[in-house]
Amino acid sequence: FSIGYVPSRDDPERRVRIVHAMIQDRTVNGGWFARYAVLSGGELLLNGNPTIISGATVGIHTNGFLDVRGSVFVDGCLSASDGSQVVGSMSQDPGCGQPGVQAPVEIPAVDVRSFWEFSEYDLCPNGVVKAGPAHPTHGHTTANAPCTGSTLSADAADDPYRGWRYNGHTTTLEHRWRHESLGLYDGVYYVYRGSAQMAASPGSVADPWEVTLLVEGVGSCPGITGGDVDISGSPVMVPYGDTKNLLVAAGRDVDIGGSPVITGLIAAHEQIDSSGGATGTEAALLSELACDSVDDVIDTTEIAGNLEIDNSGPVSTPFPGSEQIPVVAGWGEL
């Protein structure tokens, strides 16, 4: 119900008008928005001291079991769909209920290949770098799959390309690429059939590193190899160009062991482990938890460090999705 006054509330001869609006939910198709600072498709362990402050994208939710063992502060709500236990301490909005019985939340599939169209630089097996489909001058040379464009570097093992060095091959990580430069080599990098380690600390708050990192592994659940992202440095990063707030997409796991300053979405097909001191503005972590591949290191999505996220609203993403929103189905004046 809404009430109004004509011509004004203070007029002694005012006319009072009351409108009755009928609301119903409607499914809206379009882009998927990250409405939680941390969102997991399965078990979530809060073993550290996360602080989630300010705005609408402030909650923490898991579609699985929530295990709170640290000291958690959330402006919004802690919620879970398959039970919870609170061994540590938690502070949330007074209007929130006990986590464990909330409805599941839609979680998109983190399909790294679907974002290859954004790639400017394909980091390929055996240390070769090729132009991606979005390369500013050689994008037209790509076919319909990664690592088919013009060669930009024939050997990045001895001569790193734009800060990326090829670090050889292992059975678990596949072809390994290590970023070890303080230079601001902005762009979208696609690691094909491999893993990436971000070991350096480029960027500053005044001049951040504009980058989007896409890392595709080999195989499918539960036998994926590669597809891991390890952030061991302290870079200051914002998403590059028109990637719709996508900062990192991993075909398997993301390990945040450093102290990065991040903006945008970090998404993993499997699990995320944040054991460092990451801080984020307009940031979100998404762990699809499609499975837990047998040869990986991270088995549970866990926030074990001092993660701090400060944002003011839902983070738009390139993921497709649908959601239920309230709309006015009809109205009448009483």
Coordinates of N, CA, C and O in Angstrom, one line a residue, residues 11 26 36 55 98 101 118-119 125 132 149 177 179 181-182 195 211 236 243 264 274 286 288 298 304 328 332-333:
D11 N -1.6 20.8 2.8 CA -2.8 21.6 2.4 C -4.0 21.2 3.2 O -4.4 20.0 3.2
R26 N 8.7 -12.8 -10.7 CA 8.8 -13.1 -12.1 C 10.3 -13.5 -12.4 O 11.2 -12.9 -11.9
Y36 N 26.7 -12.1 -3.4 CA 27.3 -12.5 -2.1 C 28.8 -12.2 -2.2 O 29.4 -12.4 -3.3
G55 N 27.1 -2.4 2.0 CA 26.4 -2.6 0.7 C 25.5 -3.9 0.7 O 25.3 -4.6 1.7
Q98 N 19.5 -18.1 12.0 CA 20.5 -19.0 12.2 C 20.8 -19.7 10.9 O 19.9 -20.2 10.2
V101 N 19.3 -23.4 7.1 CA 18.0 -23.8 6.5 C 17.6 -22.9 5.4 O 16.4 -23.0 5.0
F118 N 37.4 -13.4 -24.8 CA 38.0 -12.2 -24.2 C 39.6 -12.2 -24.4 O 40.2 -11.2 -24.2
S119 N 40.2 -13.4 -24.7 CA 41.6 -13.5 -24.6 C 42.4 -12.6 -25.6 O 42.0 -12.6 -26.8
P125 N 50.8 -24.6 -24.3 CA 51.8 -25.7 -23.9 C 53.1 -25.5 -24.5 O 53.3 -24.9 -25.6
G132 N 45.4 -14.2 -29.0 CA 44.0 -14.7 -28.7 C 43.0 -13.9 -29.6 O 43.4 -13.0 -30.4
G149 N 46.3 -18.8 -32.9 CA 46.6 -17.5 -33.6 C 48.1 -17.4 -33.9 O 48.9 -18.3 -33.7
W177 N 52.7 -21.7 -15.7 CA 53.1 -20.4 -16.1 C 53.2 -19.5 -14.8 O 52.3 -19.6 -14.0
H179 N 53.8 -15.7 -13.2 CA 54.0 -14.2 -13.5 C 54.9 -13.7 -12.4 O 54.7 -13.8 -11.2
S181 N 56.8 -10.4 -12.7 CA 57.2 -9.0 -13.1 C 56.4 -8.0 -12.4 O 55.2 -8.1 -12.1
L182 N 57.0 -6.8 -12.1 CA 56.3 -5.7 -11.5 C 55.8 -4.8 -12.6 O 55.1 -3.8 -12.2
S195 N 48.3 -24.3 -15.6 CA 48.1 -23.6 -14.3 C 48.9 -22.3 -14.3 O 49.9 -22.2 -15.0
V211 N 43.9 -6.5 -15.4 CA 44.2 -7.9 -15.9 C 43.0 -8.7 -15.7 O 42.2 -8.6 -14.8
V236 N 47.9 -5.5 -7.0 CA 46.7 -4.7 -6.9 C 46.1 -4.8 -8.3 O 46.6 -4.3 -9.3
T243 N 35.4 -7.1 -19.7 CA 35.2 -8.5 -19.3 C 34.1 -8.6 -18.2 O 34.0 -9.7 -17.6
G264 N 36.4 -7.0 -8.5 CA 35.7 -7.9 -9.4 C 35.6 -9.3 -8.9 O 35.7 -9.5 -7.7
S274 N 41.3 -19.2 0.7 CA 41.9 -17.9 0.9 C 42.5 -17.9 2.3 O 41.9 -17.8 3.3
L286 N 33.6 -16.8 -5.9 CA 32.6 -17.8 -6.3 C 33.3 -19.1 -6.4 O 34.2 -19.3 -7.2
E288 N 32.2 -22.8 -7.4 CA 31.1 -23.6 -8.0 C 31.1 -24.9 -7.3 O 30.0 -25.5 -7.0
I298 N 43.6 -28.6 -3.0 CA 42.5 -28.0 -2.2 C 41.3 -28.9 -2.3 O 40.8 -29.2 -3.4
A304 N 40.6 -19.0 5.5 CA 41.4 -19.2 6.7 C 42.2 -18.0 7.0 O 42.9 -18.0 8.1
V328 N 5.4 -5.5 -10.0 CA 4.0 -5.2 -9.8 C 3.1 -5.9 -10.8 O 3.2 -5.7 -12.0
G332 N -4.6 -0.9 -7.9 CA -5.9 -0.2 -7.9 C -5.9 0.9 -6.8 O -5.2 0.8 -5.8
E333 N -6.7 1.9 -7.0 CA -6.8 3.0 -6.0 C -8.0 2.7 -5.1 O -9.1 2.4 -5.6

